[in-house]
Structure formats: C-alpha cells, structure tokens
Short mmCIF file of C-alpha atoms in Angstrom, two decimals:
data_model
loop_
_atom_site.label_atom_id
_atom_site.label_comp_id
_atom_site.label_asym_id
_atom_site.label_seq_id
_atom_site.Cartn_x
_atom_site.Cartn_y
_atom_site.Cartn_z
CA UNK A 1 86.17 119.15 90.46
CA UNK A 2 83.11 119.75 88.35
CA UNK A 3 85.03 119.25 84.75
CA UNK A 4 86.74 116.21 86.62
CA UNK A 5 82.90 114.62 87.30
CA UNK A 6 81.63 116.06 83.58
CA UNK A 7 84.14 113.92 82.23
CA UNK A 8 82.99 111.34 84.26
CA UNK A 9 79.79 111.48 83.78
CA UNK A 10 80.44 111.86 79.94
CA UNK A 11 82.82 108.78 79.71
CA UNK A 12 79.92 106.68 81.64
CA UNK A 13 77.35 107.54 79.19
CA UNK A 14 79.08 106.87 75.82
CA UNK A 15 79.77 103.45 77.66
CA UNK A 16 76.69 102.76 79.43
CA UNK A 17 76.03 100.36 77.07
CA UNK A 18 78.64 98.65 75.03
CA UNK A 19 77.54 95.34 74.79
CA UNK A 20 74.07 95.59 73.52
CA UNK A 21 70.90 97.35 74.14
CA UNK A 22 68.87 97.01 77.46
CA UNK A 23 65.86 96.77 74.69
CA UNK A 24 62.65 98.99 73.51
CA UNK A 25 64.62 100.72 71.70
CA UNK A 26 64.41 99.73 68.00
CA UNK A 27 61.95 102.60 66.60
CA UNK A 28 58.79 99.54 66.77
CA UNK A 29 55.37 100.01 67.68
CA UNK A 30 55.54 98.13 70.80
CA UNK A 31 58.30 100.89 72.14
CA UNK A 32 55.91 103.72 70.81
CA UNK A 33 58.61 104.91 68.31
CA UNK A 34 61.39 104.93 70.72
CA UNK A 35 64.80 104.94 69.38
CA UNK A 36 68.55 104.86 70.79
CA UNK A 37 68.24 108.59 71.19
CA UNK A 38 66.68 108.27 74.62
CA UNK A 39 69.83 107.89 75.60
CA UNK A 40 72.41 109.12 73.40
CA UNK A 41 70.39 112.36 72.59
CA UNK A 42 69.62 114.47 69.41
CA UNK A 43 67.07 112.99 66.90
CA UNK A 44 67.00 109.73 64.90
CA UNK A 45 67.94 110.36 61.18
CA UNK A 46 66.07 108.15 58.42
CA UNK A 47 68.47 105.99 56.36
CA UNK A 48 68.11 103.12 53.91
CA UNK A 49 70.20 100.08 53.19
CA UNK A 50 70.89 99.39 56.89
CA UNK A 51 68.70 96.36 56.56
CA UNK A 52 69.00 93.08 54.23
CA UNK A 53 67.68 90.00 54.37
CA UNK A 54 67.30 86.90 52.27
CA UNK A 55 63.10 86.88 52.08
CA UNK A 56 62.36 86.13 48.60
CA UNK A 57 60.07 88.90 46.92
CA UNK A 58 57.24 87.13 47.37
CA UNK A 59 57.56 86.61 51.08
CA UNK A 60 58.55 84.60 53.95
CA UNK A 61 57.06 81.24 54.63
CA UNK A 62 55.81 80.14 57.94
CA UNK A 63 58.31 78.37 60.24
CA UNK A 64 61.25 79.22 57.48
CA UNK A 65 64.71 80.78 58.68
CA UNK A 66 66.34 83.02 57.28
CA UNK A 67 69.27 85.38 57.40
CA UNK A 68 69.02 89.17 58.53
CA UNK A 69 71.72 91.69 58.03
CA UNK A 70 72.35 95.41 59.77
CA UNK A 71 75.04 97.43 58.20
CA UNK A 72 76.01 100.40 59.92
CA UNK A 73 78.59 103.00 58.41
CA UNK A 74 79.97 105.22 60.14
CA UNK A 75 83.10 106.41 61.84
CA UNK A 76 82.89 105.76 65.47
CA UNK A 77 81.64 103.08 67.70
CA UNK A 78 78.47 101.87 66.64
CA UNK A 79 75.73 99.20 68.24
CA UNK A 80 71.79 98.32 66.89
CA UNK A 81 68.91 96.97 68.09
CA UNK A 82 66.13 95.14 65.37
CA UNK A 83 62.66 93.64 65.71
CA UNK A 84 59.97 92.26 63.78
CA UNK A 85 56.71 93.14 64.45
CA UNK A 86 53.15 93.21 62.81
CA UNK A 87 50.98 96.63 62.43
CA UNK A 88 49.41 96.04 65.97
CA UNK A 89 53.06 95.81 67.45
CA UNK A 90 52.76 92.36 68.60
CA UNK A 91 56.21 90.66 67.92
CA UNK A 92 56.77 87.82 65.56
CA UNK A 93 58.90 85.03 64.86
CA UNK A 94 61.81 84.01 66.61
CA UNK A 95 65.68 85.44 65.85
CA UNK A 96 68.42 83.69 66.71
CA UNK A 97 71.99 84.96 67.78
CA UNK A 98 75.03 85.35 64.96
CA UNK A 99 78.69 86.38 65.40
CA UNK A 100 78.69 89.44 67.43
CA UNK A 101 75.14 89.56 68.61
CA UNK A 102 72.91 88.18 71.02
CA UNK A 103 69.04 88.22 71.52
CA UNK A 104 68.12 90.26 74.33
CA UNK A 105 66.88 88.44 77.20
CA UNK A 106 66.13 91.34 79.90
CA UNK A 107 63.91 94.74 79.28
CA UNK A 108 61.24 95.47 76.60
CA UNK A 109 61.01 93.02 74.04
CA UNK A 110 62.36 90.05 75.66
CA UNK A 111 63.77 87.34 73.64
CA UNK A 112 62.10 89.42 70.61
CA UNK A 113 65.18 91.62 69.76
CA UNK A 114 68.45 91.36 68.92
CA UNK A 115 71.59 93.64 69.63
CA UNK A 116 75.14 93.79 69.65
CA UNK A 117 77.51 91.80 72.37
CA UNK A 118 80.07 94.19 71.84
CA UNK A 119 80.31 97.68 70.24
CA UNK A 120 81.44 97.60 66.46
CA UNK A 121 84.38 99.87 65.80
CA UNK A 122 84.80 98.91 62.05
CA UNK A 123 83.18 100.60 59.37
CA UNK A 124 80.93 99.56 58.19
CA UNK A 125 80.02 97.59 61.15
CA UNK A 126 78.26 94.24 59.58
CA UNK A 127 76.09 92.15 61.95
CA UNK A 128 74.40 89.01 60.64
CA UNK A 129 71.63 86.43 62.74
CA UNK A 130 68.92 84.13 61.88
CA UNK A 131 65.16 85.11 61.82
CA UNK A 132 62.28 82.16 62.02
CA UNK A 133 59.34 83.41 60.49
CA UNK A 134 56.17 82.92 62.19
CA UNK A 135 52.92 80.49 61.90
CA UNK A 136 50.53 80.84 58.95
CA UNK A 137 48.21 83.78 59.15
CA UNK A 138 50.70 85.89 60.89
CA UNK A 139 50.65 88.51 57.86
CA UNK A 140 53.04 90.98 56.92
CA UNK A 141 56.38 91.23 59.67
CA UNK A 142 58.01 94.95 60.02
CA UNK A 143 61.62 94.80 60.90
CA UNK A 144 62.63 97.48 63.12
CA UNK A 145 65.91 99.07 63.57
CA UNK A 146 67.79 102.09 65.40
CA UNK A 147 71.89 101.99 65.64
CA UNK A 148 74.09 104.16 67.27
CA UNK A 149 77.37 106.06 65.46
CA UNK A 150 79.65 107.30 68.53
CA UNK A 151 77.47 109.11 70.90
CA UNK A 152 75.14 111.66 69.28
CA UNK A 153 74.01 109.91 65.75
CA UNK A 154 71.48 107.84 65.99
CA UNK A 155 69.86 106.14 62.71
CA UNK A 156 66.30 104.48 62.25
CA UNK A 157 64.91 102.31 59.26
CA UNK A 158 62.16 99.75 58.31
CA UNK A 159 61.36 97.32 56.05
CA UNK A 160 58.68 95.36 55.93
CA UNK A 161 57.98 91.47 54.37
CA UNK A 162 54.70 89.62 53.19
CA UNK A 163 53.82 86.42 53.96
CA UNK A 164 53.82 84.19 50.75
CA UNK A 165 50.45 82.47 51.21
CA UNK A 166 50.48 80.35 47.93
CA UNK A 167 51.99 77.25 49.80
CA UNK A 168 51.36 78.18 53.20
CA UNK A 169 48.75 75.35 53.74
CA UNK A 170 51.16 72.46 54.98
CA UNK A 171 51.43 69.13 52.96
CA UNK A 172 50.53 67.17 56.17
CA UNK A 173 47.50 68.97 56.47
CA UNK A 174 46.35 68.20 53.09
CA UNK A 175 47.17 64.68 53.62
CA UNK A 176 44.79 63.85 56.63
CA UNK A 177 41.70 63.95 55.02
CA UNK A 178 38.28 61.33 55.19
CA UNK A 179 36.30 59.83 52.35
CA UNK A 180 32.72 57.91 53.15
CA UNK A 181 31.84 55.00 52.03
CA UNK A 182 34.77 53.48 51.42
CA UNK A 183 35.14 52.22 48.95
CA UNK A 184 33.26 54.40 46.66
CA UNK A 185 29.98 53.59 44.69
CA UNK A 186 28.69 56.86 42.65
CA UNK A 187 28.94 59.02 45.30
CA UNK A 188 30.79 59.75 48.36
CA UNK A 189 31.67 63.06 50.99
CA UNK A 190 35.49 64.21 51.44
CA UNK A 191 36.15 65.82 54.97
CA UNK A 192 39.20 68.18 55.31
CA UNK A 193 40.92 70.52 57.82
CA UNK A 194 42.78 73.23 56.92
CA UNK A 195 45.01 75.48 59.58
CA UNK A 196 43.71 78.40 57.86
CA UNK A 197 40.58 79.78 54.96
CA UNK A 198 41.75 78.93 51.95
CA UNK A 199 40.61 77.88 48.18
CA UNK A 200 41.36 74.24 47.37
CA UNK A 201 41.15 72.16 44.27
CA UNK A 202 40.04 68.57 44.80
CA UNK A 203 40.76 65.80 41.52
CA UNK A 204 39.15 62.92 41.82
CA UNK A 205 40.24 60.17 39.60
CA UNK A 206 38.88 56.59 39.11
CA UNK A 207 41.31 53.59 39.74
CA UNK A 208 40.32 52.07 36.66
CA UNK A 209 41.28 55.70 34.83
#
C-alpha cells in the first residue's frame, strides 16, 4: 500500500505540470532567483547556448519584435519558462506565443513569461516566440530562463541585451517642431520635444541656398 501511493505520488509529480509552468519560476529577479527546482528538486546547473535571439549586437530598438529561441538538450521530457526583465526586476516588453508555447496568463509574472503548452520529448527540444521590445529609456532587458530535463535536472541561463539608443528618438517626434516668426528675418527660436534627453543637431539652410 505505501509503494502503491509512492508511485503515485511520484507519477503525479513528474506530471504536475506538463503543459507549461504555473510561473515565477525562470531564475529572474522578480522570483528572487527561483528556478524549476522548487519543484522538481536538486539544484539548477548553469548552461550556455540555451538562449538565441535575433537582437542585433548593438541592441534592440523600442517597440521592435523579434524572435527568441530556447533549446533544451537532453534525454527526457523537458519544459522552460523565460522572461525579460531589467536590473530592478521590473518586467519588460511584451512576448508573444509560437508553436508549442504559450504566455502564461495565471501566477507570478502574468502575461510576462512564456512556457511550454506541452512537454517536449525530442532532443533537443526547440521552442521559438516573438519578443516586443519595450519603450525608449527602458535600458538593458535580461532574459531569464530555467528548463526542466525529466524530473531531477533542472538548467538556468541569462543573457542580457542593450538598448540601441542611436535612433531611438522617433522620426515623428523630430518632425513636430515650431519656428517663430514665420517667416524668418535674421533671427528666429526653434521649439522641440523629445520623448527622452538626448543630443541633437539642428541645419538650418536658407531657401535661396
């Protein structure tokens, strides 16, 4: 009777959660380090190369999407859970849901994680979504990520992307701007309003060249 409810109890807990994570569970700062060990056990091994992503070197650019990968190797069933976070642990941007995934919606880091909708059971196990970056000013974004091999390995990485400020002051912005008088005799005062501090270049040109 008691091997009978061990068994049980052990074939609950490698499925307790198949089809994604409940969520605070990615390593972040917002879950105070917490990994998928909290409930599988054992302690989170470092690893590289789990996460990829198509940020160009010199960093993301507000309000841009783009693609975020999770490879886990391994032999048994696997599932993840990434974020994106700043040093403070406040979330940013916005992910949206790929084949085989799904953003959490429930738990810790609602609608600011994403997980698996169904355990992986190939190897590797290759997960792909979308990622909006956030607004200007948002700074660097730390993506987060724990995933589970079978029940008792647990991996953790990080990687982190800048925000590429040399065009993040928008066109339209630069385009709404005030000159007095109108038109101009010898001298005259632009007014401006940028979304965030920034150096700026002004040419002024006469009409007649």
């Amino acid at each position: 009777m008691i091997l009978g409810s061990l068994i049980a109890g052990l074939t609950a807990f490698m499925l307790a959660y198949p089809s994604g994570s409940p969520g605070g569970y990615s390593g972040a700062v917002s879950n105070s380090g917490q990994t998928c060990t909290f409930c599988h056990g054992g302690t989170a091994t470092t690893q590289t190369g789990i996460i990829t992503t198509d940020i160009p070197p010199a960093g993301y650019t507000p309000g841009t999407q783009y693609n975020i990968t999770v490879t886990a190797i391994g032999s048994g069933n696997k599932g993840f859970e990434l974020t994106a976070e700043n040093a403070a642990g406040n979330t940013l941007g916005a992910f949206t849901a790929g084949t085989g995934s799904k953003v959490i919606t429930f738990g810790a880091n609602n609608n600011k994680s994403v997980t698996q909708n169904a355990k992986g059971t190939s190897n590797p196990a290759v997960w792909t979504f979308k990622w909006t970056a956030p607004a200007a000013g948002s700074g660097n974004a730390t993506f987060y990520c724990t995933y589970v091999d079978g029940v008792s390995k647990t991996y953790k990485t990080q990687t982190t992307a800048s925000e590429n400020t040399t065009n993040s002051i928008a066109e339209n912005s630069l385009a709404v701007f005030n000159i007095y008088p109108n038109p101009v005799i010898d001298k005259f005062d632009l007014k401006y309003t940028l979304s965030r501090s920034s150096d700026i270049i002004a040419r002024i040109i006469s009409i007649d060249g």
